[in-house]
Amino acid sequence: MLDRAIHAVIALGCLPLLWIFYLVLVREIHGKCLARFPGIAKVGQQVLVYGLVGAIILSVVTVQPDLHAENHDGALGVLYVTAAHRVITGGVTLFLLLLTVILNWFPVPTSNNTILHTTFSFFFFLSMTVAHLYRNLSGKMFTSGVNLGIMAVSTICLAGWGFLLQPKGEVVVATESTPHEETSWILAQMEALNRALLRGVK
Amino acid sequence: MIYFPFVVGAVGSIIFLVLLSRLSSGARRGSRRGESFDPEWFETFSAFRYLPMRRLLNGNDEAYLQGQNLGCRMSLRAFRAERRQLFRIYLEDLRSDFYRLSLGAKQAILNSADDHSHHVETLLSLEWRFQKTLWRAKAGLVLHACGWSVSDASDLIDVLQHFEFSLREAYLAQNESAV
């Protein structure tokens, strides 16, 4: 049987690796949604960098209740690590929400798999955030229940990823759009519109 | 405090599901009525069709009606309600046309082989400006229902015309060069 202390060190030590994988996952979803289009290359990159950093900063700003919960009776190290985990998952959740807002605003064609992947990821990270926040606020006695909840949601998400993502879902269903040659003239005038708007602002 | 995480989870889930349903149904802005941008529609489109909005709520016609002593108090109220109804219909069409133009610009940006990210910012600020004037017009409708005479929809029409004329100029230039 593994010693509890060793188990804790391994479990907590693996978390930073997990955080890196989370960020890789976000990068992958972003790549599937925005990075495919050269026309919005720069803005897509800005969304990834500023959006993710902004979401994590927002998540950090809300970490106070986790750290100063009255009911908390666990080890301080565990508290800090679970709070950091909550910050990362919260930041990723916010970023996925932002990405969905952008997809609603901009007519980016997305595959069924991408939408499903984003949905499972969102609920996976949201449940992690809620569970860790609840655990941090309510104390060690709820750890077992919270872990059970996380495992249940993770299993559902894994099943979804395993069974619902299919090769035919990779096909990007193009939204009703006009061929490039028929709309390219719009770009010619956007520059002038841009200048006019800037003048209007001044 | 203990229920706070669940409130966060519920609110987050609801917002995400609403956005997701809009995404899945393809009901994005500009295509709410299933209308996408196409050059044929643009050829027949003109923002001038919204000019009657300028006088729908401004009170001149009401004053004229009162001056003629044709209607009692009740019919004046009905007249104002009818004008608001007309204004709402125009407003919905105007909003739809604006986002249709915007959708055309977004598709052009998206389909382009070169980076046009700065145009995304232009569109964003244009849409924000339009949205603000749209909210003002809607607030004006509420004030009108309370009995106040409010300003007309000139700002909204100006934004739409500005957008249309900018695109029209390039469209005509392209057609001329094609000939």
Coordinates of N, CA and C in Angstrom, one line a residue, chain B residues 69-170:
Chain B
N69 N -58.2 69.2 -35.9 CA -59.4 68.9 -35.0 C -60.2 67.8 -35.5
L70 N -59.5 66.8 -36.1 CA -60.2 65.6 -36.7 C -60.5 64.5 -35.6
G71 N -59.6 64.4 -34.7 CA -59.7 63.2 -33.8 C -59.9 63.6 -32.4
C72 N -60.5 62.8 -31.7 CA -60.7 63.0 -30.2 C -59.4 62.5 -29.6
R73 N -59.3 62.6 -28.3 CA -58.2 62.2 -27.5 C -57.8 60.7 -27.7
M74 N -58.8 59.9 -27.7 CA -58.7 58.5 -27.9 C -58.0 58.1 -29.2
S75 N -58.4 58.7 -30.3 CA -57.9 58.4 -31.6 C -56.4 58.9 -31.7
L76 N -56.1 59.9 -31.0 CA -54.7 60.4 -31.0 C -53.8 59.4 -30.3
R77 N -54.3 58.8 -29.3 CA -53.5 57.7 -28.6 C -53.3 56.5 -29.5
A78 N -54.4 56.2 -30.2 CA -54.3 55.0 -31.2 C -53.3 55.4 -32.3
F79 N -53.4 56.6 -32.7 CA -52.5 57.1 -33.8 C -51.0 56.9 -33.3
R80 N -50.7 57.4 -32.1 CA -49.4 57.3 -31.6 C -48.9 55.8 -31.5
A81 N -49.8 54.9 -31.0 CA -49.5 53.5 -30.9 C -49.2 52.9 -32.2
E82 N -50.0 53.3 -33.2 CA -49.8 52.8 -34.5 C -48.4 53.2 -35.1
R83 N -48.0 54.5 -34.8 CA -46.7 55.0 -35.3 C -45.6 54.2 -34.6
R84 N -45.8 53.9 -33.3 CA -44.8 53.1 -32.6 C -44.7 51.7 -33.2
Q85 N -45.8 51.1 -33.5 CA -45.8 49.8 -34.1 C -45.0 49.8 -35.5
L86 N -45.3 50.8 -36.3 CA -44.6 51.0 -37.6 C -43.1 51.2 -37.3
F87 N -42.8 52.0 -36.4 CA -41.4 52.3 -36.1 C -40.7 51.0 -35.7
R88 N -41.4 50.1 -34.9 CA -40.8 48.9 -34.4 C -40.5 47.9 -35.6
I89 N -41.4 47.9 -36.6 CA -41.3 47.1 -37.8 C -40.1 47.5 -38.6
Y90 N -40.0 48.9 -38.8 CA -38.9 49.4 -39.5 C -37.6 49.1 -38.8
L91 N -37.6 49.3 -37.5 CA -36.4 49.1 -36.6 C -35.9 47.7 -36.8
E92 N -36.8 46.7 -36.8 CA -36.3 45.3 -36.9 C -35.7 45.0 -38.2
D93 N -36.3 45.6 -39.3 CA -35.8 45.4 -40.6 C -34.4 46.1 -40.8
L94 N -34.3 47.3 -40.2 CA -33.1 48.0 -40.3 C -32.0 47.3 -39.6
R95 N -32.3 46.7 -38.4 CA -31.3 46.0 -37.6 C -30.8 44.8 -38.5
S96 N -31.8 44.1 -39.1 CA -31.5 42.9 -39.8 C -30.6 43.2 -41.1
D97 N -31.0 44.3 -41.7 CA -30.2 44.7 -42.9 C -28.7 45.1 -42.5
F98 N -28.6 45.8 -41.4 CA -27.3 46.2 -40.9 C -26.4 45.0 -40.7
Y99 N -27.0 44.0 -39.9 CA -26.2 42.8 -39.6 C -26.0 41.9 -40.9
R100 N -26.8 42.1 -41.9 CA -26.6 41.4 -43.1 C -25.4 42.0 -43.8
L101 N -25.3 43.3 -43.8 CA -24.1 43.9 -44.4 C -22.9 43.5 -43.7
S102 N -23.0 43.5 -42.3 CA -21.9 43.2 -41.5 C -21.4 41.7 -41.8
L103 N -22.4 40.9 -41.9 CA -22.1 39.5 -42.2 C -21.3 39.3 -43.5
G104 N -21.7 40.1 -44.5 CA -21.0 40.1 -45.8 C -19.5 40.5 -45.6
A105 N -19.3 41.5 -44.8 CA -17.9 42.0 -44.5 C -17.2 40.9 -43.8
K106 N -17.8 40.3 -42.8 CA -17.1 39.2 -42.0 C -16.8 38.0 -42.9
Q107 N -17.7 37.7 -43.8 CA -17.4 36.6 -44.7 C -16.2 36.9 -45.6
A108 N -16.2 38.2 -46.1 CA -15.1 38.6 -46.9 C -13.7 38.5 -46.2
I109 N -13.8 38.9 -44.9 CA -12.5 38.8 -44.1 C -12.1 37.4 -43.9
L110 N -13.1 36.6 -43.6 CA -12.8 35.2 -43.3 C -12.3 34.4 -44.5
N111 N -12.8 34.8 -45.7 CA -12.4 34.0 -46.9 C -11.1 34.6 -47.5
S112 N -10.6 35.7 -47.0 CA -9.4 36.3 -47.5 C -8.2 35.5 -47.2
A113 N -7.3 35.5 -48.2 CA -6.0 34.8 -48.0 C -5.0 35.6 -47.2
D114 N -5.2 36.9 -47.1 CA -4.3 37.8 -46.4 C -5.0 38.2 -45.0
D115 N -4.1 38.6 -44.1 CA -4.6 39.0 -42.8 C -5.4 40.3 -42.8
H116 N -6.6 40.3 -42.4 CA -7.4 41.6 -42.3 C -7.9 41.8 -40.9
S117 N -7.1 41.4 -40.0 CA -7.5 41.5 -38.6 C -8.0 42.9 -38.2
H118 N -7.3 43.9 -38.7 CA -7.7 45.3 -38.3 C -9.1 45.7 -38.8
H119 N -9.6 45.0 -39.8 CA -11.0 45.2 -40.2 C -12.0 44.6 -39.2
V120 N -11.5 43.6 -38.5 CA -12.4 43.0 -37.5 C -12.7 44.1 -36.4
E121 N -11.6 44.8 -36.0 CA -11.8 45.9 -35.1 C -12.7 47.0 -35.6
T122 N -12.6 47.3 -36.9 CA -13.5 48.3 -37.5 C -14.9 47.8 -37.4
L123 N -15.1 46.6 -37.8 CA -16.5 46.1 -37.7 C -17.1 46.1 -36.3
L124 N -16.2 45.7 -35.4 CA -16.6 45.7 -34.0 C -17.0 47.0 -33.5
S125 N -16.2 48.1 -33.8 CA -16.6 49.4 -33.4 C -17.9 49.9 -34.1
L126 N -18.0 49.5 -35.4 CA -19.2 49.9 -36.1 C -20.4 49.3 -35.5
E127 N -20.3 48.0 -35.2 CA -21.5 47.3 -34.6 C -21.8 47.9 -33.3
W128 N -20.8 48.2 -32.5 CA -21.0 48.8 -31.2 C -21.7 50.1 -31.3
R129 N -21.3 50.9 -32.3 CA -21.9 52.2 -32.5 C -23.4 52.1 -32.9
F130 N -23.6 51.1 -33.7 CA -25.0 50.8 -34.2 C -25.8 50.3 -33.0
Q131 N -25.2 49.4 -32.3 CA -26.0 48.8 -31.1 C -26.4 49.9 -30.1
K132 N -25.5 50.8 -29.9 CA -25.8 51.9 -28.9 C -27.0 52.8 -29.5
T133 N -26.9 53.1 -30.7 CA -28.0 53.9 -31.3 C -29.3 53.1 -31.3
L134 N -29.2 51.8 -31.5 CA -30.4 50.9 -31.5 C -31.0 50.9 -30.1
W135 N -30.2 50.8 -29.1 CA -30.7 50.9 -27.7 C -31.4 52.2 -27.4
R136 N -30.8 53.3 -27.9 CA -31.3 54.6 -27.7 C -32.7 54.7 -28.4
A137 N -32.8 54.1 -29.6 CA -34.1 54.2 -30.3 C -35.2 53.4 -29.6
K138 N -34.7 52.3 -29.0 CA -35.7 51.4 -28.2 C -36.1 52.2 -27.0
A139 N -35.2 52.8 -26.3 CA -35.5 53.6 -25.1 C -36.5 54.7 -25.6
G140 N -36.3 55.3 -26.7 CA -37.1 56.4 -27.3 C -38.6 55.9 -27.5
L141 N -38.7 54.6 -27.9 CA -40.0 54.0 -28.0 C -40.8 54.0 -26.7
V142 N -40.0 53.6 -25.6 CA -40.6 53.5 -24.3 C -41.1 54.9 -23.9
L143 N -40.2 55.9 -24.1 CA -40.5 57.3 -23.7 C -41.8 57.8 -24.5
H144 N -41.8 57.4 -25.8 CA -42.9 57.8 -26.6 C -44.3 57.2 -26.1
A145 N -44.2 55.9 -25.6 CA -45.3 55.3 -25.0 C -45.8 56.0 -23.8
C146 N -44.9 56.7 -23.1 CA -45.2 57.4 -21.9 C -45.7 58.8 -22.2
G147 N -45.8 59.1 -23.4 CA -46.3 60.4 -23.8 C -45.3 61.5 -24.3
W148 N -44.1 61.2 -24.2 CA -43.1 62.2 -24.6 C -42.8 62.1 -26.2
S149 N -42.5 63.2 -26.7 CA -42.1 63.2 -28.1 C -40.6 63.0 -28.1
V150 N -40.1 62.1 -28.9 CA -38.7 61.8 -28.8 C -38.0 62.0 -30.1
S151 N -36.7 62.0 -30.1 CA -35.9 62.2 -31.3 C -36.2 61.1 -32.3
D152 N -35.9 61.4 -33.6 CA -36.2 60.4 -34.6 C -35.0 59.4 -34.7
A153 N -35.1 58.6 -35.8 CA -34.1 57.5 -35.9 C -32.9 57.9 -36.8
S154 N -32.7 59.2 -36.9 CA -31.6 59.7 -37.8 C -30.3 59.1 -37.6
D155 N -29.9 59.0 -36.3 CA -28.6 58.4 -36.0 C -28.4 57.0 -36.6
L156 N -29.5 56.2 -36.4 CA -29.4 54.8 -36.9 C -29.3 54.8 -38.4
I157 N -30.1 55.6 -39.0 CA -30.1 55.6 -40.5 C -28.8 56.1 -41.0
D158 N -28.2 57.0 -40.3 CA -26.9 57.5 -40.7 C -25.8 56.4 -40.6
V159 N -25.8 55.6 -39.6 CA -24.9 54.6 -39.5 C -25.0 53.6 -40.6
L160 N -26.3 53.2 -40.8 CA -26.6 52.2 -41.9 C -26.2 52.8 -43.3
Q161 N -26.5 54.1 -43.5 CA -26.2 54.7 -44.8 C -24.7 54.7 -45.0
H162 N -24.0 55.1 -43.9 CA -22.5 55.2 -44.0 C -21.9 53.9 -44.4
F163 N -22.4 52.8 -43.8 CA -21.9 51.5 -44.1 C -22.3 51.1 -45.5
E164 N -23.5 51.4 -45.9 CA -24.0 51.0 -47.2 C -23.2 51.8 -48.3
F165 N -23.1 53.1 -48.1 CA -22.4 53.9 -49.1 C -20.9 53.5 -49.3
S166 N -20.3 53.2 -48.2 CA -18.9 52.7 -48.2 C -18.8 51.5 -49.0
L167 N -19.7 50.5 -48.8 CA -19.6 49.3 -49.5 C -20.0 49.5 -51.0
R168 N -21.0 50.4 -51.2 CA -21.6 50.6 -52.6 C -20.5 51.1 -53.5
E169 N -19.7 52.1 -52.9 CA -18.6 52.7 -53.7 C -17.7 51.6 -54.3
A170 N -17.3 50.7 -53.4 CA -16.3 49.6 -53.8 C -17.0 48.7 -54.8

